Tab-separated table of C-alpha atoms in Angstrom:
chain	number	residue	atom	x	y	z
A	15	UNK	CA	85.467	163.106	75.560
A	16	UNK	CA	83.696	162.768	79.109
A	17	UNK	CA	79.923	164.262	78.677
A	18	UNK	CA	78.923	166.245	81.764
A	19	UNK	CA	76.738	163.422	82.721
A	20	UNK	CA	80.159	161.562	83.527
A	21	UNK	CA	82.087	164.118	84.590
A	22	UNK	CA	79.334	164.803	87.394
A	23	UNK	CA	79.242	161.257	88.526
A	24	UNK	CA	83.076	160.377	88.551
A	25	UNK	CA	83.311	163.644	90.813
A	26	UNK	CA	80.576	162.383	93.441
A	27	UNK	CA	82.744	158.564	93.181
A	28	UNK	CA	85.787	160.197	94.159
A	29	UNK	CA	83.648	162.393	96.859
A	30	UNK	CA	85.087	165.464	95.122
A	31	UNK	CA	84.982	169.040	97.236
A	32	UNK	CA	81.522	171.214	96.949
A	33	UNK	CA	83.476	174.029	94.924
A	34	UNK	CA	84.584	171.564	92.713
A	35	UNK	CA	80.778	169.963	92.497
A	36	UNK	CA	79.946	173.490	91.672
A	37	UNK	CA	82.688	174.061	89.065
A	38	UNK	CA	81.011	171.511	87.012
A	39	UNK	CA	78.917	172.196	83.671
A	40	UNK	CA	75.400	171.066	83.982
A	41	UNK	CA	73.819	168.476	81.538
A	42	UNK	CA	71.534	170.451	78.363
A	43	UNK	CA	69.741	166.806	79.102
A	44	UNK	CA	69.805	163.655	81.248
A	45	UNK	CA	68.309	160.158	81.086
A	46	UNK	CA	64.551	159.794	82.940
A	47	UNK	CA	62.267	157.098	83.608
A	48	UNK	CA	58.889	158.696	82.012
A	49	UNK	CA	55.304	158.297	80.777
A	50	UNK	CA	54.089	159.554	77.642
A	51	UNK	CA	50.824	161.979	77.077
A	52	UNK	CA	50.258	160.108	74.306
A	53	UNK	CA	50.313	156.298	75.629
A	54	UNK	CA	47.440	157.907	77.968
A	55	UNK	CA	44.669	155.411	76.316
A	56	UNK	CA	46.875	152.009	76.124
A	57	UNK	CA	45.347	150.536	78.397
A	58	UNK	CA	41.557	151.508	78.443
A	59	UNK	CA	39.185	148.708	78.640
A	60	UNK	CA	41.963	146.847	80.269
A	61	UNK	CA	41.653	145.719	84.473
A	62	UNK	CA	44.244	147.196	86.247
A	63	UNK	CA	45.919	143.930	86.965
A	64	UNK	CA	46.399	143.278	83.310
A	65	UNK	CA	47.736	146.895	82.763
A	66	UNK	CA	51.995	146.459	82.469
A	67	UNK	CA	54.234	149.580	83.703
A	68	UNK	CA	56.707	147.720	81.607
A	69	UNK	CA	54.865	149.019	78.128
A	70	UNK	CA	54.007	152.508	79.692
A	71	UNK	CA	57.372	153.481	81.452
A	72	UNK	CA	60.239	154.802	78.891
A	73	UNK	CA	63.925	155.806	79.226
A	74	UNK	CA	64.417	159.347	77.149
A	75	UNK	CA	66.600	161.983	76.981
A	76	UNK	CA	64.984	165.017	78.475
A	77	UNK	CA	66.168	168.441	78.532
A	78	UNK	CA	67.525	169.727	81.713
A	79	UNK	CA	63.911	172.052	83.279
A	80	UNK	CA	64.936	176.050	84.157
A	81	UNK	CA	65.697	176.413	87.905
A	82	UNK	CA	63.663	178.838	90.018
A	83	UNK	CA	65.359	180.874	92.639
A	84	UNK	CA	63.762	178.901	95.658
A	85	UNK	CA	64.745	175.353	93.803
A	86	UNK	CA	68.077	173.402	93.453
A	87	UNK	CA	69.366	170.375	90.999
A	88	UNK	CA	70.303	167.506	92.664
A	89	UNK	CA	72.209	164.456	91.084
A	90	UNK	CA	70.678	161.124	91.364
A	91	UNK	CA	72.512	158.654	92.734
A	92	UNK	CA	69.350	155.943	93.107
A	93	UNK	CA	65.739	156.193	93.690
A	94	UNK	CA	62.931	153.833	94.307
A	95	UNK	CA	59.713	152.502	93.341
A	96	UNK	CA	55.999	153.647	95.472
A	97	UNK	CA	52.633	152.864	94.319
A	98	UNK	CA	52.155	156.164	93.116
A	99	UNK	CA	54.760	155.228	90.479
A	100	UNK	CA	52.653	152.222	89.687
A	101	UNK	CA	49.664	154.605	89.352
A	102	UNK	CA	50.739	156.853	86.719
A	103	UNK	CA	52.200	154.055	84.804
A	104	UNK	CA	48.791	152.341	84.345
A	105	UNK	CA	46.967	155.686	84.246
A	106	UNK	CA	44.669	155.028	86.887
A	107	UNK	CA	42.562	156.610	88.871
A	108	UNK	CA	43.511	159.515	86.592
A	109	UNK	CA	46.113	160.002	84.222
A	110	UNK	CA	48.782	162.464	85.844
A	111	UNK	CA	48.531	164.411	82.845
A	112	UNK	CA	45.811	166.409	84.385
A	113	UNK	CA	47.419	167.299	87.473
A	114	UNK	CA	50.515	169.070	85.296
A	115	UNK	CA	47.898	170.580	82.816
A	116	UNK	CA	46.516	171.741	86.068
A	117	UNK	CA	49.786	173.121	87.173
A	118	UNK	CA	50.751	174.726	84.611
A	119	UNK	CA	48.404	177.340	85.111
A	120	UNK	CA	49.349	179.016	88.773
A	121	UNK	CA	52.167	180.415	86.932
A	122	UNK	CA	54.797	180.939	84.767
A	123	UNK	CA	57.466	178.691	86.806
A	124	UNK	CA	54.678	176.215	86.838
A	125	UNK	CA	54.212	176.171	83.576
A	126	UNK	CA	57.616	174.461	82.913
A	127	UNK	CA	55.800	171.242	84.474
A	128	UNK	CA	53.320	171.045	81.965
A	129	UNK	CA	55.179	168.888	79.417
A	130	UNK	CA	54.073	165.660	77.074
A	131	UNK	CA	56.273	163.457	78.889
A	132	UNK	CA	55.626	162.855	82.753
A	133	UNK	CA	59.599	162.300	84.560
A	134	UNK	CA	58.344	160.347	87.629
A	135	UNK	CA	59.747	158.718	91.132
A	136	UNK	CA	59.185	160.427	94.262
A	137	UNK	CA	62.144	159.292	96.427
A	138	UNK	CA	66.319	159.702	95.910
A	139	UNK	CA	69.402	160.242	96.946
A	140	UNK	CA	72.637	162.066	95.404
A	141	UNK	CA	74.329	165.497	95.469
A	142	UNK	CA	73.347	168.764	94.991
A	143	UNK	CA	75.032	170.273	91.809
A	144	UNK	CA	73.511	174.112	91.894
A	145	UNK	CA	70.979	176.173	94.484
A	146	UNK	CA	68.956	178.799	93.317
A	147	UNK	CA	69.803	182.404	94.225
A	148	UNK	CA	66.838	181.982	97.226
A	149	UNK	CA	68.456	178.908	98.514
A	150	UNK	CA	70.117	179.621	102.086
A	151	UNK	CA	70.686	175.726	103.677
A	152	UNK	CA	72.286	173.486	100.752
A	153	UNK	CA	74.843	174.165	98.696
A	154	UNK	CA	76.849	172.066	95.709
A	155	UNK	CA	78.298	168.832	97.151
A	156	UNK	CA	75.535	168.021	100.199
A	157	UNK	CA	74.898	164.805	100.216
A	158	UNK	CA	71.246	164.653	100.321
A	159	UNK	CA	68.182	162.699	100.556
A	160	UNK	CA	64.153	164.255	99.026
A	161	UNK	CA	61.363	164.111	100.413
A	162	UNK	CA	57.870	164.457	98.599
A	163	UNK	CA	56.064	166.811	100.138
A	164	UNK	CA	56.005	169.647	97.271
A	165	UNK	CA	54.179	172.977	98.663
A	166	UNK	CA	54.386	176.833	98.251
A	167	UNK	CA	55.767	178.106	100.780
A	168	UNK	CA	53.790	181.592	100.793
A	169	UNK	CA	50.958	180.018	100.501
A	170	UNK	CA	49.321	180.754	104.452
A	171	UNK	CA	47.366	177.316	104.504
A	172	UNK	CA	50.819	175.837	104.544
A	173	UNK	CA	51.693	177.207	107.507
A	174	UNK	CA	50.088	174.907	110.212
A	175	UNK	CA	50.349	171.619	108.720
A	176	UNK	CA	52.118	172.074	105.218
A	177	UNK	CA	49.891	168.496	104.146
A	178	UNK	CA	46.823	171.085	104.561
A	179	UNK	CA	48.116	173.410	102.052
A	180	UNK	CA	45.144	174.352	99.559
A	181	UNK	CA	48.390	173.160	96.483
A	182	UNK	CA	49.604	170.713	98.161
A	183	UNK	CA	51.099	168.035	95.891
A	184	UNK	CA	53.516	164.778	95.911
A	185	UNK	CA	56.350	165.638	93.672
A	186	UNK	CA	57.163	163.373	90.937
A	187	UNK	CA	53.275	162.104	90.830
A	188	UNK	CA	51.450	165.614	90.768
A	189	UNK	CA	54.277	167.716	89.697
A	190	UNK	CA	56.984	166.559	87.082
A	191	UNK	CA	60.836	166.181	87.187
A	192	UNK	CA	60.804	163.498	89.280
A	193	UNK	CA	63.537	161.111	91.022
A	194	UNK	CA	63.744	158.415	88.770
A	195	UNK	CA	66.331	159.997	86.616
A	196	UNK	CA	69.697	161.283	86.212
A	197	UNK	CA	69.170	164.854	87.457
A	198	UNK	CA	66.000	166.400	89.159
A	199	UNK	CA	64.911	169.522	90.129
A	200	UNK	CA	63.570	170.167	93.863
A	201	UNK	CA	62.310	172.570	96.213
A	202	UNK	CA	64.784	173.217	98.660
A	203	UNK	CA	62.425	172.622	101.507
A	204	UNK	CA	62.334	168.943	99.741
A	205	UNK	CA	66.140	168.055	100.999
A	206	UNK	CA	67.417	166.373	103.847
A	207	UNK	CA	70.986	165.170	104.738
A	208	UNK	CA	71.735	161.574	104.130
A	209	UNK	CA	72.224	158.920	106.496
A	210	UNK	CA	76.088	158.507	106.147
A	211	UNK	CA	75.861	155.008	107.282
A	212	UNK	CA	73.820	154.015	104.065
A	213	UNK	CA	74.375	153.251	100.669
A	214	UNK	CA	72.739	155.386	98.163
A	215	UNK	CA	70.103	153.003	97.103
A	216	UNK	CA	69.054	152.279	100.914
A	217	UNK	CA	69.108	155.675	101.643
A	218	UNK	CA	67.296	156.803	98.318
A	219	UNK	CA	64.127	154.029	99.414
A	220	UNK	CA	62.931	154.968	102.487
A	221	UNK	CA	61.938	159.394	102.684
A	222	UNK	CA	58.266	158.830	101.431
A	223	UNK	CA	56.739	155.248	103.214
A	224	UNK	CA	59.321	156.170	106.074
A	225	UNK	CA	58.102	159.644	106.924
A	226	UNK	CA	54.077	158.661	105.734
A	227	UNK	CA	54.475	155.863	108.593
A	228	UNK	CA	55.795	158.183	111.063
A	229	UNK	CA	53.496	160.600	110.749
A	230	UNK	CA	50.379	158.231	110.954
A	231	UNK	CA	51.675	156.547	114.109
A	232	UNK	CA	53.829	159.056	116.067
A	233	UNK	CA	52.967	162.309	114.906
A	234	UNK	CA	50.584	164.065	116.862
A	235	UNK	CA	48.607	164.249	112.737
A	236	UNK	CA	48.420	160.444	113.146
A	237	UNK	CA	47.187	158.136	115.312
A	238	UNK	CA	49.591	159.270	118.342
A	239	UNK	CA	51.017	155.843	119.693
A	240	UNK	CA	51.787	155.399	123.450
A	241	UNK	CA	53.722	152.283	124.889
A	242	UNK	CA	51.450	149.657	125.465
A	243	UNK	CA	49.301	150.312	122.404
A	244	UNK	CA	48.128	147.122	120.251
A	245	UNK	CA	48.722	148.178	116.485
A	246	UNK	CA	47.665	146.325	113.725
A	247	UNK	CA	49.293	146.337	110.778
A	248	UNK	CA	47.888	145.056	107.399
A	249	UNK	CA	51.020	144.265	104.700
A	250	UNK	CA	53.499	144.350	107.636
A	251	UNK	CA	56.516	143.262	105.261
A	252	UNK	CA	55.357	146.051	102.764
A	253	UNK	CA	56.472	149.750	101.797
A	254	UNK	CA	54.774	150.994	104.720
A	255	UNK	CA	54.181	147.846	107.233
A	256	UNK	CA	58.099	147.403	107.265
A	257	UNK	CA	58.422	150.474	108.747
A	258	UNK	CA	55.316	150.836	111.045
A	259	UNK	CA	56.241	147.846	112.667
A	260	UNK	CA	59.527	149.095	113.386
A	261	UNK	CA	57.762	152.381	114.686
A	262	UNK	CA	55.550	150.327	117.177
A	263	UNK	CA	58.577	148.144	118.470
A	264	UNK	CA	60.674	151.331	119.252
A	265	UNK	CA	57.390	152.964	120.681
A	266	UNK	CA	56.926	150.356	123.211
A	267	UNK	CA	53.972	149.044	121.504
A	268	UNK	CA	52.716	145.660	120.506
A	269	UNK	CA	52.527	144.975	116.612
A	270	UNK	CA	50.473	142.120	115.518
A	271	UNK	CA	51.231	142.326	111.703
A	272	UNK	CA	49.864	140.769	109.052
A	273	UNK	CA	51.306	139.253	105.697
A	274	UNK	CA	50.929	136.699	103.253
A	275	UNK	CA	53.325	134.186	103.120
A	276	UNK	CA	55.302	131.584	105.740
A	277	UNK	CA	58.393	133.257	103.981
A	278	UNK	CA	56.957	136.904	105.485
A	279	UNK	CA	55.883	135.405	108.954
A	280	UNK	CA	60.116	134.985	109.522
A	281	UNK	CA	60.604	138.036	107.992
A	282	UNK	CA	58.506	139.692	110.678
A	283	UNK	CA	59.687	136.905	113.535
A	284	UNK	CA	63.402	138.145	112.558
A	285	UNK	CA	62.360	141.786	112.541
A	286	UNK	CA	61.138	141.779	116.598
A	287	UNK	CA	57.621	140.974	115.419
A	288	UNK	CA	56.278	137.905	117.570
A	289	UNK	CA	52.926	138.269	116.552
A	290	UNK	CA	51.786	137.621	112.823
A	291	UNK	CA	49.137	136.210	111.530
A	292	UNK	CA	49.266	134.387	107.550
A	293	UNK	CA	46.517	135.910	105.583
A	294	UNK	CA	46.624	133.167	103.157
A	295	UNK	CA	47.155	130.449	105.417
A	296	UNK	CA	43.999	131.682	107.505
A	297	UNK	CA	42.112	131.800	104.096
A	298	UNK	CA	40.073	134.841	105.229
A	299	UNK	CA	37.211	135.648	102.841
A	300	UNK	CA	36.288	138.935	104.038
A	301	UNK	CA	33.802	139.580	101.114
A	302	UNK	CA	31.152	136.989	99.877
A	303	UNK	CA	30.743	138.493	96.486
A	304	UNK	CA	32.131	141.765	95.128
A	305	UNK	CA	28.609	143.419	97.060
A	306	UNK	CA	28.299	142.030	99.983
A	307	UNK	CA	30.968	141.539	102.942
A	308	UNK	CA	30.981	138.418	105.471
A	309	UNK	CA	30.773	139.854	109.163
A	310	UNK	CA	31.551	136.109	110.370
A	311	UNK	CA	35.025	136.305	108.501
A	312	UNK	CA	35.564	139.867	110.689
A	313	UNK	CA	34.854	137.869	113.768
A	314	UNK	CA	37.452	135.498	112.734
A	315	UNK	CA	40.226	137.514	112.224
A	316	UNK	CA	39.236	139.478	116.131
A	317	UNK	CA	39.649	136.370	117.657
A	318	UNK	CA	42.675	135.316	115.788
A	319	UNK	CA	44.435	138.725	116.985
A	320	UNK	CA	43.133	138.384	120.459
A	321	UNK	CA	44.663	134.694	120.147
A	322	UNK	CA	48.335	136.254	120.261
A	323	UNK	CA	47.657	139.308	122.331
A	324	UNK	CA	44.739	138.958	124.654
A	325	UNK	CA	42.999	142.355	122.959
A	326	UNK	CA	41.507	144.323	120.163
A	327	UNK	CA	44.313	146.575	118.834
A	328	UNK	CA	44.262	149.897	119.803
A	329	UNK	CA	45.494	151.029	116.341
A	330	UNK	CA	44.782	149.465	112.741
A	331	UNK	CA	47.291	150.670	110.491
A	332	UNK	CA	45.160	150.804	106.620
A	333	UNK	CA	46.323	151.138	103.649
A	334	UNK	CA	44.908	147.931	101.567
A	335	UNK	CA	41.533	150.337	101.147
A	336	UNK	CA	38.353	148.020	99.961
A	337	UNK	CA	39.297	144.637	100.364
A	338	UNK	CA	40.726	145.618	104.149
A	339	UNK	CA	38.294	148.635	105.708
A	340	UNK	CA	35.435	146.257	106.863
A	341	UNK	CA	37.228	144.342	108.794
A	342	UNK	CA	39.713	146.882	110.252
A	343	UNK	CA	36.610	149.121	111.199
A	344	UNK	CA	35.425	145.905	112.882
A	345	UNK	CA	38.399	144.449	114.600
A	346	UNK	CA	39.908	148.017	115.921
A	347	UNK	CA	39.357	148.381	119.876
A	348	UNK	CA	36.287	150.508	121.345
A	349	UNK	CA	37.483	153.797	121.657
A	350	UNK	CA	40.625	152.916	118.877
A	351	UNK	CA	41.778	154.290	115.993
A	352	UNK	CA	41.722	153.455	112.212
A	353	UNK	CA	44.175	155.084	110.583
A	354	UNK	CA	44.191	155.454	106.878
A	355	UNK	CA	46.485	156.524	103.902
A	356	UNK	CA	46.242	154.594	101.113
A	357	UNK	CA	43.745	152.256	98.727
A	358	UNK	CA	45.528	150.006	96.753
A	359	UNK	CA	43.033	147.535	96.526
A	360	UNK	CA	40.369	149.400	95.716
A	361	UNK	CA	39.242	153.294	96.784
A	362	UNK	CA	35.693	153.035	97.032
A	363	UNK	CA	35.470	151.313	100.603
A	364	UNK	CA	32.281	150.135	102.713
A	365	UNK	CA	32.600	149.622	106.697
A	366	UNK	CA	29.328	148.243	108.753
A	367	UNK	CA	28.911	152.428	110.643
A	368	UNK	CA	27.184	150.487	113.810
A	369	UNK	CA	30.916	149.219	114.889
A	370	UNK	CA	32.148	152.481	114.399
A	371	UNK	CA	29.825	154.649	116.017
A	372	UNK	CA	28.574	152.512	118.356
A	373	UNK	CA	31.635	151.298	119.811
A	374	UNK	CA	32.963	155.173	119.282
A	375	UNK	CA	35.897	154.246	117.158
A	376	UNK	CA	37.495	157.040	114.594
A	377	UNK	CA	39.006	156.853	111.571
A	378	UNK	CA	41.723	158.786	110.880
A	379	UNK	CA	42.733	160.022	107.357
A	380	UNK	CA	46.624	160.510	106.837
A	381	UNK	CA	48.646	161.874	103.641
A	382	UNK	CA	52.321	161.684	103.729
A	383	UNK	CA	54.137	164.202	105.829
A	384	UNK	CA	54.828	167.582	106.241
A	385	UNK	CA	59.116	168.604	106.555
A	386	UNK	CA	59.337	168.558	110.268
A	387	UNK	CA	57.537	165.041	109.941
A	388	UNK	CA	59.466	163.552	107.532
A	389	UNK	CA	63.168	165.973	108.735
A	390	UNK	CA	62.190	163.703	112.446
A	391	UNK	CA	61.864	160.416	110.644
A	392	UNK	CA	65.034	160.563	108.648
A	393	UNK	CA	67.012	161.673	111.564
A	394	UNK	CA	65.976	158.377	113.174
A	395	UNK	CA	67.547	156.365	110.068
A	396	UNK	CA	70.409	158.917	110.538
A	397	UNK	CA	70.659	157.904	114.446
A	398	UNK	CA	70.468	153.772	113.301
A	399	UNK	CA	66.979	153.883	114.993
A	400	UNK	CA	64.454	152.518	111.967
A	401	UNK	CA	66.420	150.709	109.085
A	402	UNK	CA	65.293	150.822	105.330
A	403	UNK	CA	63.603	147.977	104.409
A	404	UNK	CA	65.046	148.114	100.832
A	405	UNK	CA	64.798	144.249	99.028
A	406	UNK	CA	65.805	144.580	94.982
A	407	UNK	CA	67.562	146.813	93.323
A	408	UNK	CA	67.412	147.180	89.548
A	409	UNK	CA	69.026	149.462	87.096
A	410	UNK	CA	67.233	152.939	85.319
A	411	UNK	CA	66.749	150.894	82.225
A	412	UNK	CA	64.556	148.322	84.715
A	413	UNK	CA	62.435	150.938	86.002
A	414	UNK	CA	59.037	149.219	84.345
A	415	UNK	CA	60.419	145.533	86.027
A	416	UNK	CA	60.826	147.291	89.056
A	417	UNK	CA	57.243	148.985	88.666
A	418	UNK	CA	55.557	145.401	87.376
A	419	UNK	CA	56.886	143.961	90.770
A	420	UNK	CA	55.185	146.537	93.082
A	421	UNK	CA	52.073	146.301	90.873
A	422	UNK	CA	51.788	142.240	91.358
A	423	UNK	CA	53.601	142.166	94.713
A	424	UNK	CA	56.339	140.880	94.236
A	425	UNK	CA	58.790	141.652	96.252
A	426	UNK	CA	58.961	142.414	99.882
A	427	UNK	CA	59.633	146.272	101.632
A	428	UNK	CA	61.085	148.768	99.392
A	429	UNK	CA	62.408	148.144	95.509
A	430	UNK	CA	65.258	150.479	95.041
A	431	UNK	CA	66.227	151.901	91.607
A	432	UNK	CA	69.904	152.910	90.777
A	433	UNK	CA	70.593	155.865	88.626
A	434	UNK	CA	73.528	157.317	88.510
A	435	UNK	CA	75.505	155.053	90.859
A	436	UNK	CA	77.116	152.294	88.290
A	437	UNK	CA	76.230	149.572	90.709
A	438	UNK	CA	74.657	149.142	94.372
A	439	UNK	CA	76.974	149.433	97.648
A	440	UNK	CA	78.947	152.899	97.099
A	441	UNK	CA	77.391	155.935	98.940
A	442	UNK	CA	78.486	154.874	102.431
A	443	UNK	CA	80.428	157.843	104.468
A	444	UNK	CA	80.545	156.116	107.690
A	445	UNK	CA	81.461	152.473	107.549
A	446	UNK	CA	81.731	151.845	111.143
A	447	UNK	CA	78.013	152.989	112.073
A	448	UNK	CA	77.512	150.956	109.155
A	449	UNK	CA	79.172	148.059	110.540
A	450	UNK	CA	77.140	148.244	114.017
A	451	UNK	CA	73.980	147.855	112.142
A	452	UNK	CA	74.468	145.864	109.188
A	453	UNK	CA	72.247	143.211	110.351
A	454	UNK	CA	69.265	145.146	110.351
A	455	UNK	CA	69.964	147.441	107.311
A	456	UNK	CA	70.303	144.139	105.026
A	457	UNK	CA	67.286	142.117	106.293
A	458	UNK	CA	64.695	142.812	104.047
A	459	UNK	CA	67.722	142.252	101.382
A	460	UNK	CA	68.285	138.751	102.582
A	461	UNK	CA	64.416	138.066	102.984
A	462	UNK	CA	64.137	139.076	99.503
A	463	UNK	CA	62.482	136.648	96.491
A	464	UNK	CA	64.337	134.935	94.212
């Protein structure tokens, strides 16, 4: 006999009607991709290189969470791996234990997030099976993509910029029943439509690095790009890069982007970027020991950019944190812009002040995206106007592979994770928009490593 697992995914393959989605019994438990409270010490002592995602991340049965009034359940079709994934597997900079424990205590909803097992993943795609009572925009059958951005609505900090909300958090990382499962449970002010032109695991990889990359280039949060604009963009083939660059070339801006590989400078050439620059081939050293940074190796890589384009950039797109900040602080244009969301290589950074004072450069911190943010940026996926930059694609049961590659970098764009789609390539709705852009919505897939 069919368990309601199946029955729920046969009826999204044969793109059953929403009353029917809604006839269906829901799960008492689904598979999920988790971390375990008590693994939280495996690794201590350990450097985070040497820490594996493949020992930390689990596959369990987990029973299905209560759903509020202002929540829905959505089935997963595929999600995707982020850094923040990578980050609670290794437990680092703090185990995400603490921010549920935390949780837990605003109330008795919240409480249900507080578990020992953390259900991670903060991207997907699939179909809503049930709303809760408050729910007015979704219903059972949308086809739907989540984004991160998990805040209280009556909370009146989130009104201006929901990112400034005193509780905000990134669902899936700071709050549980995340996407790398069977089933999750969302806010409805999470879900978006999804592009019909996609499949599920290209649609499922690009709401958070897609909407964090808007926001710190276009929105008028970010950096607020104009035509013309040299941006610089460290990891240009990455999560984030892949996207920024394609942000700058619709913009009317000039990306010079930087990667690591000959294999990533065609990448970029294919992708409309002319200018790149090899970071390994240029051998920068941009710190002489692990205390004290080399100013001449700054210097190098400001002439090497002005080499292609004639300029400082008027934008430096960070994320690399430590290893990076120095130099970006150094190379950005007088008057420009640093912006910043990320650390990855280290979060304690150190920039020479005199460059940025002096030459009366800011910095510019950025943290995902609020809805209408991230509601813009997937409407311009929807439109065929920035392309996922999804590579891989592995299975559920691969989530800690998938994990181990982002950790060591190995892979290029986005790693996609399938869930309850038996294999990659169903999901698409309209084939012929699909067809017009197939070139670009397969590139990172045909850069990708063996």
């Amino acid at each position: 006999m069919p368990s309601a697992i199946d029955e729920i995914r046969a009826a999204i393959e044969s793109e059953a009607p929403g009353d029917e989605i809604a006839g269906l019994a829901l799960p008492e438990s689904f598979r999920a991709a988790v971390v375990r409270k008590e693994d939280v010490g495996m690794f201590e002592g350990m450097a985070s290189e040497a820490k594996d995602p493949r020992k930390s991340l689990h596959i369990e049965e987990v029973p299905l969470p209560e759903l509020a009034p202002n929540e829905a359940y959505v089935a997963v079709m595929a999600s995707a791996i982020n850094f923040n994934t990578v980050w609670t597997s290794i437990f680092e900079p703090l185990p995400t234990f603490l921010f549920l424990e935390r949780f837990g205590k605003e109330s008795p909803l919240a409480k249900r997030h507080d578990l020992p097992y953390h259900i991670v993943g903060s991207d997907a795609s699939g179909v809503v099976l049930k709303v809760g009572s408050a729910v007015r925009n979704w219903k059972p059958g949308d086809r739907v993509v989540i984004h991160c951005n998990y805040v209280d609505d009556q909370d009146p900090s989130a009104h201006d910029d929901s990112m400034l909300a005193s509780n905000q958090r990134i669902w899936g990382f700071e709050s549980n029943f995340g996407g790398l499962a069977d089933v999750t449970l969302v806010k409805a002010n999470q879900i978006m439509p999804k592009p019909a032109h996609l499949t599920w695991e290209e649609a499922a990889c690009n709401a958070l690095c897609n909407s964090t990359s808007y926001r710190m280039l276009v929105s008028h949060n970010g950096a607020r790009m104009k035509q013309g604009d040299v941006v610089f963009i460290w990891g240009a083939t990455g999560g984030l890069g892949g996207y920024a660059v394609q942000y700058v070339l619709n913009g009317g801006g000039i990306p010079v982007g930087v990667v690591s590989s000959a294999d990533k400078v065609e990448l970029l050439h294919e992708l409309g970027c002319e200018a790149v620059i090899d970071r390994k081939a240029a051998n920068y050293h941009f710190w002489k020991d692990e205390h004290t940074q080399d100013e001449a190796e700054w210097r190098r890589l400001g002439k090497d950019i002005r080499a292609f384009v004639g300029e400082d950039p008027h934008i430096v797109f960070e994320h690399p944190g430590r290893q990076t900040m120095g130099a970006s602080v150094f190379v950005c244009a007088r008057g420009g812009t640093v912006v910043t969301c990320a650390a990855t290589s280290g979060y304690m950074v150190e920039y020479d002040n005199r460059h940025l004072w002096m030459r009366l450069k800011t910095i510019k911190s950025s943290h995902f995206a609020n809805y209408k943010e991230a509601w813009e940026a997937n409407r311009l996926i929807s439109k065929g106007m920035i392309h996922p930059i999804l590579s891989k694609t592995f299975t559920l049961e691969e989530t800690g592979e998938a994990a181990y590659q982002v950790h060591h970098n190995l892979h290029e764009g986005k790693i996609g994770v399938l869930c309850l789609a038996r294999h990659a390539g169903q999901g698409v709705t309209d084939p012929e928009m699909r067809a017009r852009y197939e070139r670009e919505i397969t590139l990172f897939q045909r850069h990708a490593p063996s």
